[in-house]
Amino acid sequence: MRDQRVLFLNNQGLDRSGGGVTILRHLVRHLARANRVTVCAESRADDAEHDELGV
């Protein structure tokens, strides 16, 4: 998949740890190489200042 728009909706919050956030992190890293990726997540306001996905 290339040159596509991808939207992930995450209701877990990016400040959490665990399988869902880890899978999301890997998907974003992989897909962002050739696509436009947006992540909408339920997180605290403090989390918006940090790049939790490491991208």
PDB file of C-alpha atoms in Angstrom:
ATOM      1  CA  MET A   1       0.000   0.000   0.000  1.00  0.00           C
ATOM      2  CA  ARG A   2       1.468   3.343  -1.062  1.00  0.00           C
ATOM      3  CA  ASP A   3       0.318   6.947  -1.227  1.00  0.00           C
ATOM      4  CA  GLN A   4      -2.818   6.262   0.801  1.00  0.00           C
ATOM      5  CA  ARG A   5      -4.371   8.035   3.757  1.00  0.00           C
ATOM      6  CA  VAL A   6      -4.586   5.845   6.837  1.00  0.00           C
ATOM      7  CA  LEU A   7      -6.529   6.762   9.986  1.00  0.00           C
ATOM      8  CA  PHE A   8      -6.168   4.900  13.268  1.00  0.00           C
ATOM      9  CA  LEU A   9      -8.698   5.504  16.048  1.00  0.00           C
ATOM     10  CA  ASN A  10      -7.391   4.574  19.480  1.00  0.00           C
ATOM     11  CA  ASN A  11      -9.645   4.695  22.531  1.00  0.00           C
ATOM     12  CA  GLN A  12      -7.007   3.199  24.835  1.00  0.00           C
ATOM     13  CA  GLY A  13      -4.861   6.321  25.023  1.00  0.00           C
ATOM     14  CA  LEU A  14      -1.247   6.603  23.986  1.00  0.00           C
ATOM     15  CA  ASP A  15      -0.078   6.940  27.589  1.00  0.00           C
ATOM     16  CA  ARG A  16      -0.882   3.266  28.189  1.00  0.00           C
ATOM     17  CA  SER A  17       1.376   0.309  27.664  1.00  0.00           C
ATOM     18  CA  GLY A  18       0.393  -3.043  26.323  1.00  0.00           C
ATOM     19  CA  GLY A  19      -0.371  -4.956  23.178  1.00  0.00           C
ATOM     20  CA  GLY A  20      -2.733  -2.491  21.499  1.00  0.00           C
ATOM     21  CA  VAL A  21      -0.439   0.509  21.758  1.00  0.00           C
ATOM     22  CA  THR A  22       2.602  -1.550  20.775  1.00  0.00           C
ATOM     23  CA  ILE A  23       0.843  -2.904  17.689  1.00  0.00           C
ATOM     24  CA  LEU A  24      -0.316   0.609  16.791  1.00  0.00           C
ATOM     25  CA  ARG A  25       3.243   1.930  17.140  1.00  0.00           C
ATOM     26  CA  HIS A  26       4.592  -0.730  14.762  1.00  0.00           C
ATOM     27  CA  LEU A  27       1.800  -0.213  12.226  1.00  0.00           C
ATOM     28  CA  VAL A  28       2.362   3.546  12.151  1.00  0.00           C
ATOM     29  CA  ARG A  29       6.128   3.175  11.743  1.00  0.00           C
ATOM     30  CA  HIS A  30       5.659   0.740   8.873  1.00  0.00           C
ATOM     31  CA  LEU A  31       2.840   2.514   7.045  1.00  0.00           C
ATOM     32  CA  ALA A  32       4.202   6.053   7.487  1.00  0.00           C
ATOM     33  CA  ARG A  33       7.118   5.250   5.183  1.00  0.00           C
ATOM     34  CA  ALA A  34       4.889   5.449   2.099  1.00  0.00           C
ATOM     35  CA  ASN A  35       1.529   6.769   3.316  1.00  0.00           C
ATOM     36  CA  ARG A  36      -0.064   9.653   5.176  1.00  0.00           C
ATOM     37  CA  VAL A  37      -0.912   8.339   8.633  1.00  0.00           C
ATOM     38  CA  THR A  38      -3.121  10.051  11.214  1.00  0.00           C
ATOM     39  CA  VAL A  39      -3.659   8.768  14.741  1.00  0.00           C
ATOM     40  CA  CYS A  40      -6.657   9.973  16.751  1.00  0.00           C
ATOM     41  CA  ALA A  41      -6.306   8.903  20.354  1.00  0.00           C
ATOM     42  CA  GLU A  42      -7.962   9.462  23.680  1.00  0.00           C
ATOM     43  CA  SER A  43      -5.144  10.779  25.850  1.00  0.00           C
ATOM     44  CA  ARG A  44      -4.623  13.355  28.547  1.00  0.00           C
ATOM     45  CA  ALA A  45      -3.692  16.883  27.461  1.00  0.00           C
ATOM     46  CA  ASP A  46      -0.150  16.396  28.838  1.00  0.00           C
ATOM     47  CA  ASP A  47       0.389  13.564  26.363  1.00  0.00           C
ATOM     48  CA  ALA A  48      -0.134  15.867  23.378  1.00  0.00           C
ATOM     49  CA  GLU A  49       3.258  17.444  24.108  1.00  0.00           C
ATOM     50  CA  HIS A  50       5.086  14.145  23.637  1.00  0.00           C
ATOM     51  CA  ASP A  51       5.613  11.998  20.591  1.00  0.00           C
ATOM     52  CA  GLU A  52       4.389   8.772  22.159  1.00  0.00           C
ATOM     53  CA  LEU A  53       4.597   6.812  18.919  1.00  0.00           C
ATOM     54  CA  GLY A  54       8.246   7.626  18.369  1.00  0.00           C
ATOM     55  CA  VAL A  55       7.682   8.522  14.723  1.00  0.00           C
TER      56      VAL A  55
END
